[in-house]
Tab-separated table of C-alpha atoms in Angstrom:
chain	number	residue	atom	x	y	z
A	18	MET	CA	-55.772	-3.115	3.396
A	19	ARG	CA	-56.728	-1.826	6.802
A	20	VAL	CA	-59.275	-4.651	7.249
A	21	ARG	CA	-56.704	-7.253	6.268
A	22	SER	CA	-54.195	-5.720	8.651
A	23	THR	CA	-56.698	-5.750	11.515
A	24	ILE	CA	-57.524	-9.391	10.840
A	25	GLY	CA	-53.823	-10.197	10.852
A	26	GLU	CA	-53.358	-8.436	14.175
A	27	CYS	CA	-56.280	-10.389	15.648
A	28	LEU	CA	-54.780	-13.671	14.472
A	29	LEU	CA	-51.436	-12.815	16.028
A	30	LEU	CA	-53.155	-11.793	19.248
A	31	GLY	CA	-55.148	-15.009	19.265
A	32	LEU	CA	-51.990	-17.021	18.683
A	33	ALA	CA	-50.265	-15.248	21.564
A	34	VAL	CA	-53.203	-15.945	23.889
A	35	PHE	CA	-53.213	-19.586	22.758
A	36	LEU	CA	-49.489	-19.961	23.424
A	37	THR	CA	-49.808	-18.286	26.801
A	38	GLY	CA	-52.702	-20.542	27.784
A	39	CYS	CA	-51.313	-23.816	26.435
A	40	GLY	CA	-47.546	-23.335	26.431
A	41	THR	CA	-46.918	-22.451	30.064
A	42	ALA	CA	-43.556	-24.198	29.912
A	43	GLU	CA	-42.274	-21.287	27.827
A	44	VAL	CA	-43.149	-18.764	30.564
A	45	PRO	CA	-40.640	-19.154	33.417
A	46	GLU	CA	-42.011	-19.218	36.927
A	47	PRO	CA	-40.952	-16.178	38.937
A	48	VAL	CA	-38.017	-16.968	41.243
A	49	ALA	CA	-38.229	-15.749	44.815
A	50	LYS	CA	-35.454	-13.329	45.688
A	51	ARG	CA	-33.460	-14.151	48.794
A	52	ILE	CA	-32.994	-12.080	51.919
A	53	ILE	CA	-29.870	-13.590	53.513
A	54	ILE	CA	-28.722	-13.250	57.117
A	55	LEU	CA	-24.982	-14.076	57.125
A	56	THR	CA	-23.536	-14.858	60.558
A	57	ASN	CA	-19.917	-14.571	61.668
A	58	GLY	CA	-19.852	-18.135	63.068
A	59	ASN	CA	-21.999	-21.116	63.988
A	60	SER	CA	-22.486	-20.539	67.714
A	61	PRO	CA	-25.877	-21.494	69.250
A	62	TYR	CA	-26.194	-17.741	69.873
A	63	TRP	CA	-27.386	-17.508	66.287
A	64	ASP	CA	-30.285	-19.895	66.885
A	65	ALA	CA	-32.271	-17.055	68.454
A	66	ALA	CA	-31.488	-14.767	65.498
A	67	ALA	CA	-32.640	-17.506	63.117
A	68	THR	CA	-35.899	-17.821	65.048
A	69	GLY	CA	-36.426	-14.051	64.827
A	70	ALA	CA	-35.734	-14.078	61.081
A	71	ARG	CA	-38.138	-16.991	60.593
A	72	ASP	CA	-40.874	-15.280	62.630
A	73	ALA	CA	-40.413	-12.061	60.639
A	74	ALA	CA	-40.684	-13.988	57.369
A	75	ALA	CA	-43.991	-15.499	58.496
A	76	GLU	CA	-45.533	-12.424	60.124
A	77	LEU	CA	-44.483	-10.023	57.355
A	78	LYS	CA	-45.595	-12.468	54.640
A	79	VAL	CA	-42.359	-12.198	52.665
A	80	GLU	CA	-43.454	-14.932	50.235
A	81	GLU	CA	-46.318	-12.766	49.058
A	82	ALA	CA	-43.708	-10.126	48.221
A	83	GLY	CA	-41.751	-12.633	46.101
A	84	LEU	CA	-39.072	-13.041	48.742
A	85	THR	CA	-37.650	-15.811	50.879
A	86	VAL	CA	-35.417	-15.692	53.969
A	87	MET	CA	-32.365	-17.840	54.726
A	88	VAL	CA	-29.709	-17.808	57.451
A	89	ASP	CA	-26.223	-18.628	56.163
A	90	ARG	CA	-23.685	-19.469	58.886
A	91	ASN	CA	-20.018	-18.582	58.418
A	92	ASP	CA	-17.108	-20.434	60.060
A	93	TYR	CA	-15.477	-17.444	61.841
A	94	GLU	CA	-12.973	-17.161	58.997
A	95	VAL	CA	-12.608	-13.896	57.081
A	96	GLU	CA	-12.017	-15.751	53.819
A	97	GLY	CA	-15.174	-17.784	54.327
A	98	GLN	CA	-17.235	-14.630	54.693
A	99	ILE	CA	-15.601	-12.956	51.679
A	100	ASN	CA	-16.248	-16.022	49.506
A	101	LYS	CA	-19.917	-16.056	50.501
A	102	LEU	CA	-20.279	-12.361	49.650
A	103	LYS	CA	-18.724	-13.005	46.226
A	104	GLN	CA	-21.192	-15.844	45.649
A	105	TYR	CA	-24.089	-13.535	46.501
A	106	ALA	CA	-22.786	-10.910	44.049
A	107	ASN	CA	-22.685	-13.511	41.268
A	108	SER	CA	-26.194	-14.799	41.990
A	109	THR	CA	-29.263	-13.356	40.317
A	110	ASP	CA	-31.663	-14.182	43.141
A	111	VAL	CA	-30.151	-12.232	46.058
A	112	ALA	CA	-32.108	-9.126	46.981
A	113	ALA	CA	-30.645	-8.232	50.371
A	114	VAL	CA	-27.964	-9.216	52.892
A	115	GLY	CA	-27.731	-8.677	56.651
A	116	ILE	CA	-24.236	-9.528	57.860
A	117	SER	CA	-22.431	-9.868	61.191
A	118	VAL	CA	-18.982	-8.711	60.117
A	119	THR	CA	-16.208	-11.121	61.116
A	120	ASP	CA	-13.414	-8.537	61.115
A	121	ALA	CA	-14.221	-4.830	61.181
A	122	GLU	CA	-10.685	-3.887	60.104
A	123	ASN	CA	-10.674	-6.104	57.027
A	124	ALA	CA	-10.974	-3.796	54.005
A	125	ALA	CA	-11.815	-6.671	51.641
A	126	ILE	CA	-15.092	-7.404	53.480
A	127	ALA	CA	-16.095	-3.748	53.258
A	128	ASP	CA	-15.210	-3.711	49.544
A	129	GLU	CA	-17.408	-6.767	48.905
A	130	LEU	CA	-20.298	-5.100	50.742
A	131	ARG	CA	-19.862	-1.974	48.619
A	132	HIS	CA	-19.867	-4.186	45.515
A	133	LEU	CA	-23.183	-5.720	46.593
A	134	ARG	CA	-24.722	-2.287	47.080
A	135	GLU	CA	-23.467	-1.118	43.678
A	136	SER	CA	-25.110	-4.227	42.189
A	137	GLY	CA	-28.455	-3.197	43.642
A	138	ILE	CA	-28.399	-5.600	46.611
A	139	GLN	CA	-29.505	-4.041	49.911
A	140	VAL	CA	-27.003	-4.370	52.794
A	141	VAL	CA	-27.232	-3.862	56.541
A	142	THR	CA	-25.000	-5.099	59.369
A	143	ILE	CA	-26.333	-6.894	62.426
A	144	ASP	CA	-24.632	-7.866	65.704
A	145	SER	CA	-21.162	-6.643	64.621
A	146	ASP	CA	-20.596	-3.602	62.436
A	147	VAL	CA	-17.967	-2.467	59.957
A	148	ASP	CA	-15.338	0.058	61.025
A	149	ARG	CA	-17.493	3.177	61.306
A	150	GLU	CA	-14.548	5.476	60.652
A	151	THR	CA	-13.584	3.981	57.290
A	152	ALA	CA	-16.433	1.825	55.977
A	153	ARG	CA	-19.745	3.275	57.109
A	154	ASP	CA	-20.763	3.617	53.455
A	155	ALA	CA	-20.457	-0.166	52.966
A	156	ARG	CA	-23.882	-0.723	54.572
A	157	PHE	CA	-27.138	1.201	55.023
A	158	ALA	CA	-27.521	0.716	58.784
A	159	TYR	CA	-26.454	-1.338	61.810
A	160	LEU	CA	-28.907	-3.276	63.986
A	161	GLY	CA	-27.744	-4.721	67.264
A	162	THR	CA	-26.299	-4.067	70.652
A	163	ASP	CA	-24.527	-0.897	71.653
A	164	ASN	CA	-21.465	-2.986	72.413
A	165	VAL	CA	-19.606	-0.248	74.268
A	166	GLN	CA	-22.614	0.197	76.546
A	167	GLY	CA	-22.980	-3.572	76.909
A	168	GLY	CA	-19.341	-3.937	77.907
A	169	ARG	CA	-19.718	-1.062	80.350
A	170	GLU	CA	-22.724	-2.716	82.004
A	171	LEU	CA	-20.733	-5.936	82.393
A	172	GLY	CA	-17.827	-3.968	83.869
A	173	VAL	CA	-20.148	-2.182	86.312
A	174	ALA	CA	-21.559	-5.550	87.383
A	175	ALA	CA	-18.075	-7.016	87.888
A	176	GLN	CA	-16.981	-3.978	89.887
A	177	GLY	CA	-20.049	-4.454	92.080
A	178	LEU	CA	-19.043	-8.070	92.685
A	179	LEU	CA	-15.403	-7.181	93.468
A	180	PRO	CA	-15.388	-3.722	95.093
A	181	ASN	CA	-11.850	-4.258	96.390
A	182	GLY	CA	-10.468	-4.777	92.877
A	183	GLY	CA	-8.020	-7.340	91.574
A	184	GLU	CA	-6.903	-8.754	88.227
A	185	TYR	CA	-8.993	-9.903	85.281
A	186	ALA	CA	-8.798	-11.645	81.911
A	187	THR	CA	-11.076	-11.380	78.883
A	188	PHE	CA	-11.746	-14.226	76.444
A	189	VAL	CA	-13.214	-13.796	72.962
A	190	GLY	CA	-13.440	-15.448	69.551
A	191	LEU	CA	-11.936	-12.858	67.206
A	192	LYS	CA	-10.144	-9.933	68.784
A	193	GLY	CA	-10.478	-7.911	65.557
A	194	ALA	CA	-14.295	-8.044	65.408
A	195	ALA	CA	-15.942	-4.701	66.117
A	196	ASN	CA	-18.180	-6.105	68.828
A	197	ALA	CA	-15.159	-7.682	70.571
A	198	ILE	CA	-13.142	-4.466	70.563
A	199	GLU	CA	-16.092	-2.374	71.752
A	200	ARG	CA	-17.164	-4.766	74.526
A	201	ILE	CA	-13.645	-5.154	75.912
A	202	ASP	CA	-13.181	-1.381	75.941
A	203	GLY	CA	-16.568	-1.057	77.616
A	204	VAL	CA	-15.683	-3.606	80.310
A	205	ALA	CA	-12.538	-1.636	81.153
A	206	ASP	CA	-14.577	1.565	81.334
A	207	GLY	CA	-17.185	-0.011	83.626
A	208	LEU	CA	-14.541	-1.483	85.927
A	209	GLY	CA	-12.777	1.839	86.321
A	210	THR	CA	-9.326	1.776	87.887
A	211	SER	CA	-10.095	-0.845	90.504
A	212	MET	CA	-8.950	-3.802	88.418
A	213	ILE	CA	-5.980	-4.587	86.188
A	214	SER	CA	-6.305	-6.321	82.814
A	215	LYS	CA	-3.781	-9.166	82.577
A	216	GLU	CA	-4.911	-11.095	79.506
A	217	ASN	CA	-7.073	-10.659	76.395
A	218	MET	CA	-7.134	-13.911	74.457
A	219	GLY	CA	-8.754	-14.876	71.129
A	220	ASP	CA	-9.639	-18.430	70.160
A	221	GLY	CA	-10.681	-18.101	66.512
A	222	GLY	CA	-14.022	-19.724	67.221
A	223	SER	CA	-12.552	-22.981	68.542
A	224	ALA	CA	-14.178	-24.337	71.699
A	225	ASP	CA	-11.035	-26.329	72.537
A	226	THR	CA	-8.832	-23.261	72.199
A	227	ALA	CA	-11.322	-21.267	74.274
A	228	ARG	CA	-10.889	-23.692	77.189
A	229	LYS	CA	-7.096	-23.839	76.722
A	230	ASN	CA	-6.930	-20.039	76.836
A	231	VAL	CA	-8.657	-19.996	80.233
A	232	ARG	CA	-6.294	-22.637	81.624
A	233	ASP	CA	-3.218	-20.811	80.246
A	234	ALA	CA	-4.361	-17.459	81.623
A	235	LEU	CA	-4.836	-18.938	85.096
A	236	ASP	CA	-1.436	-20.649	84.905
A	237	ARG	CA	0.319	-17.414	84.031
A	238	ASN	CA	-1.640	-15.207	86.437
A	239	PRO	CA	-2.297	-16.904	89.789
A	240	ASN	CA	-3.929	-13.748	91.187
A	241	LEU	CA	-6.739	-13.551	88.618
A	242	ASN	CA	-10.036	-13.164	90.433
A	243	LEU	CA	-12.299	-12.161	87.518
A	244	LEU	CA	-12.839	-14.125	84.284
A	245	VAL	CA	-14.844	-12.389	81.556
A	246	GLY	CA	-16.525	-14.156	78.610
A	247	ILE	CA	-16.924	-11.743	75.683
A	248	TRP	CA	-18.580	-14.056	73.136
A	249	SER	CA	-21.424	-16.411	73.938
A	250	TYR	CA	-19.463	-19.677	74.150
A	251	ASN	CA	-16.634	-18.180	76.227
A	252	THR	CA	-18.601	-18.261	79.490
A	253	PRO	CA	-19.308	-22.038	79.303
A	254	ALA	CA	-15.603	-22.558	78.456
A	255	ILE	CA	-14.594	-20.586	81.568
A	256	VAL	CA	-17.019	-22.609	83.692
A	257	ASP	CA	-15.545	-25.890	82.411
A	258	ILE	CA	-11.990	-24.971	83.471
A	259	VAL	CA	-12.973	-23.423	86.799
A	260	LYS	CA	-14.874	-26.616	87.636
A	261	GLU	CA	-11.932	-28.751	86.514
A	262	LEU	CA	-9.481	-26.797	88.681
A	263	GLY	CA	-11.870	-26.479	91.639
A	264	ILE	CA	-11.268	-22.740	92.066
A	265	ARG	CA	-14.824	-21.379	92.043
A	266	ASP	CA	-14.348	-19.808	95.472
A	267	LYS	CA	-11.386	-17.751	94.137
A	268	VAL	CA	-12.878	-16.257	90.948
A	269	LYS	CA	-15.955	-14.408	89.759
A	270	ILE	CA	-17.346	-15.448	86.375
A	271	VAL	CA	-19.195	-12.912	84.231
A	272	GLY	CA	-20.052	-12.963	80.556
A	273	PHE	CA	-21.991	-11.858	77.529
A	274	ASP	CA	-25.014	-13.692	76.211
A	275	ALA	CA	-26.896	-16.671	77.531
A	276	GLU	CA	-26.216	-19.931	75.759
A	277	PRO	CA	-28.120	-22.861	77.321
A	278	PRO	CA	-24.964	-24.189	79.106
A	279	ALA	CA	-24.370	-20.739	80.626
A	280	ILE	CA	-27.961	-20.585	81.848
A	281	GLU	CA	-27.617	-23.973	83.514
A	282	ALA	CA	-24.255	-22.913	84.983
A	283	MET	CA	-25.853	-19.838	86.558
A	284	ALA	CA	-28.594	-22.031	88.029
A	285	ASP	CA	-25.809	-24.226	89.491
A	286	GLY	CA	-24.047	-21.235	91.069
A	287	MET	CA	-21.195	-21.124	88.543
A	288	VAL	CA	-21.949	-17.764	86.843
A	289	ASP	CA	-22.355	-14.453	88.704
A	290	VAL	CA	-23.922	-12.273	86.013
A	291	MET	CA	-24.749	-12.318	82.306
A	292	VAL	CA	-25.260	-9.302	80.052
A	293	VAL	CA	-27.644	-10.588	77.435
A	294	GLN	CA	-28.223	-9.226	73.966
A	295	ASN	CA	-31.330	-9.746	71.896
A	296	PRO	CA	-30.304	-11.740	68.798
A	297	TYR	CA	-33.999	-12.594	68.258
A	298	GLN	CA	-34.693	-8.912	67.539
A	299	MET	CA	-31.551	-8.660	65.398
A	300	GLY	CA	-32.938	-11.387	63.154
A	301	TYR	CA	-36.496	-10.060	63.226
A	302	GLN	CA	-35.678	-6.380	62.686
A	303	GLY	CA	-32.978	-7.263	60.160
A	304	VAL	CA	-35.476	-9.050	57.927
A	305	LYS	CA	-38.081	-6.334	58.458
A	306	LEU	CA	-35.675	-3.560	57.438
A	307	LEU	CA	-34.249	-5.425	54.450
A	308	LYS	CA	-37.735	-6.255	53.146
A	309	ALA	CA	-38.699	-2.597	53.471
A	310	MET	CA	-35.556	-1.545	51.603
A	311	VAL	CA	-36.247	-4.003	48.774
A	312	GLU	CA	-39.819	-2.715	48.503
A	313	GLU	CA	-38.778	0.935	48.973
A	314	ASP	CA	-41.194	1.109	51.901
A	315	GLN	CA	-39.956	4.379	53.360
A	316	ALA	CA	-42.469	4.440	56.226
A	317	THR	CA	-41.110	1.176	57.652
A	318	ILE	CA	-37.508	2.253	57.077
A	319	ASP	CA	-38.210	5.468	59.009
A	320	GLU	CA	-39.855	3.436	61.782
A	321	ILE	CA	-36.715	1.325	62.313
A	322	VAL	CA	-34.021	3.968	61.746
A	323	PRO	CA	-35.886	7.257	62.265
A	324	GLY	CA	-32.749	9.354	62.450
A	325	HIS	CA	-31.057	7.992	59.340
A	326	GLY	CA	-28.962	10.705	57.720
A	327	GLY	CA	-28.167	12.354	61.040
A	328	ARG	CA	-25.336	11.640	63.486
A	329	ASP	CA	-25.499	7.946	64.424
A	330	GLY	CA	-28.974	7.849	62.878
A	331	ASP	CA	-27.933	4.681	61.043
A	332	LEU	CA	-27.789	2.702	64.305
A	333	CYS	CA	-30.767	0.671	65.557
A	334	ARG	CA	-30.314	-0.602	69.130
A	335	THR	CA	-31.915	-3.921	70.040
A	336	GLY	CA	-31.561	-3.709	73.827
A	337	LEU	CA	-29.697	-5.253	76.752
A	338	LYS	CA	-30.582	-7.358	79.782
A	339	VAL	CA	-28.560	-7.850	82.975
A	340	VAL	CA	-29.389	-11.305	84.352
A	341	VAL	CA	-28.481	-12.229	87.935
A	342	PRO	CA	-28.959	-15.492	89.855
A	343	ASP	CA	-32.108	-16.053	91.873
A	344	GLY	CA	-31.595	-15.320	95.564
A	345	THR	CA	-28.789	-13.280	97.085
A	346	THR	CA	-26.630	-11.009	94.895
A	347	SER	CA	-24.830	-7.743	95.595
A	348	LEU	CA	-26.039	-6.323	92.273
A	349	LYS	CA	-28.990	-3.924	92.255
A	350	ARG	CA	-31.226	-2.548	89.520
A	351	GLU	CA	-30.155	1.064	90.166
A	352	MET	CA	-26.504	0.308	89.338
A	353	PHE	CA	-27.295	0.056	85.621
A	354	ASP	CA	-28.529	2.286	82.807
A	355	PRO	CA	-32.303	2.946	82.962
A	356	ASN	CA	-32.684	1.467	79.471
A	357	THR	CA	-31.118	-1.838	80.524
A	358	GLU	CA	-33.523	-4.508	81.795
A	359	PHE	CA	-32.597	-6.104	85.134
A	360	LEU	CA	-33.886	-9.662	85.522
A	361	THR	CA	-33.422	-12.572	87.853
A	362	LEU	CA	-32.674	-15.901	86.222
A	363	SER	CA	-36.274	-17.038	86.748
A	364	GLU	CA	-37.620	-13.886	85.107
A	365	PHE	CA	-35.212	-14.322	82.205
A	366	ARG	CA	-36.241	-17.933	81.707
A	367	ALA	CA	-39.874	-16.828	81.582
A	368	TRP	CA	-38.950	-14.344	78.829
A	369	LEU	CA	-37.204	-17.127	76.884
A	370	ARG	CA	-40.279	-19.356	77.163
A	371	GLU	CA	-42.501	-16.506	75.963
A	372	HIS	CA	-40.442	-16.275	72.753
A	373	GLY	CA	-39.917	-20.002	72.314
A	374	LEU	CA	-36.144	-19.696	72.852
A	375	SER	CA	-33.628	-21.870	74.712
A	376	GLY	CA	-30.950	-19.171	74.820
A	377	SER	CA	-30.223	-15.617	73.719
């Protein structure tokens, strides 16, 4: 009986080997799991982050780990971001999500992020965080700018340009986004008491509304002498209206980020200073951290967020640059934090070329 049984087992084994060798259609190909970078909007600012994510995918060989990387651009709407998060939760091929949160105060976004984590999907925030008082548990870590510090550096620069004070207005996409709130507070801190805030206007991500806001603010406040762009496209919008009205000699123009039109405007004498983030590193480090989390690679996780578990140990800073025009400026390196890079426009353009970027 034992011999017969052994023969039977061999036949079954041989049949299994035969089916495996000849019937490959019955064995499904492994599906690559997705690491998704979800933006808050579709500004060119995100092009640099996409390049960083793409470079990380290539250099870290994510395909060999059974992963793929995609950048999914939102439309600045909260509902759009919530719907995308729900789609990810219902998909079987999503391994990890890095998200720039559209509205830090929106509890539904935080709930969807918690749902992803409970489903086994890794989550980090990049560029703009959740509300750290109420929703820190909705993600593992935040990678991006210290937006309070960034706003403060921009305020210090503006104060250096206008030492006698005056009135200013800030322009942003979504006033409820964490990075918007933190930068605007930081600008006020950096300016000190020398200047008075007259307007803080949101445009919902619309370029037309962004320009209209600048025109309306100038109409209502004829003494404005400082215009501040908080999101990347706000500075080019300010430049457009100042050119149209022919009032460049009456206002200083400062802003966050360096979209290609803002870079050209600075070269043309239309922008006084830019505080530039590093979205390339946000994309690169975001993919690197998420891959490590999927693979439970604790050494790499510790490398990126070495203090995780401690106070603010879940924050990974990606750096700041203060960029000033070539030639004469009243701004000096020693006015800013030692960790902030201080570059002329030519030096900044060289950095962009080095990384294959047109903006940052």
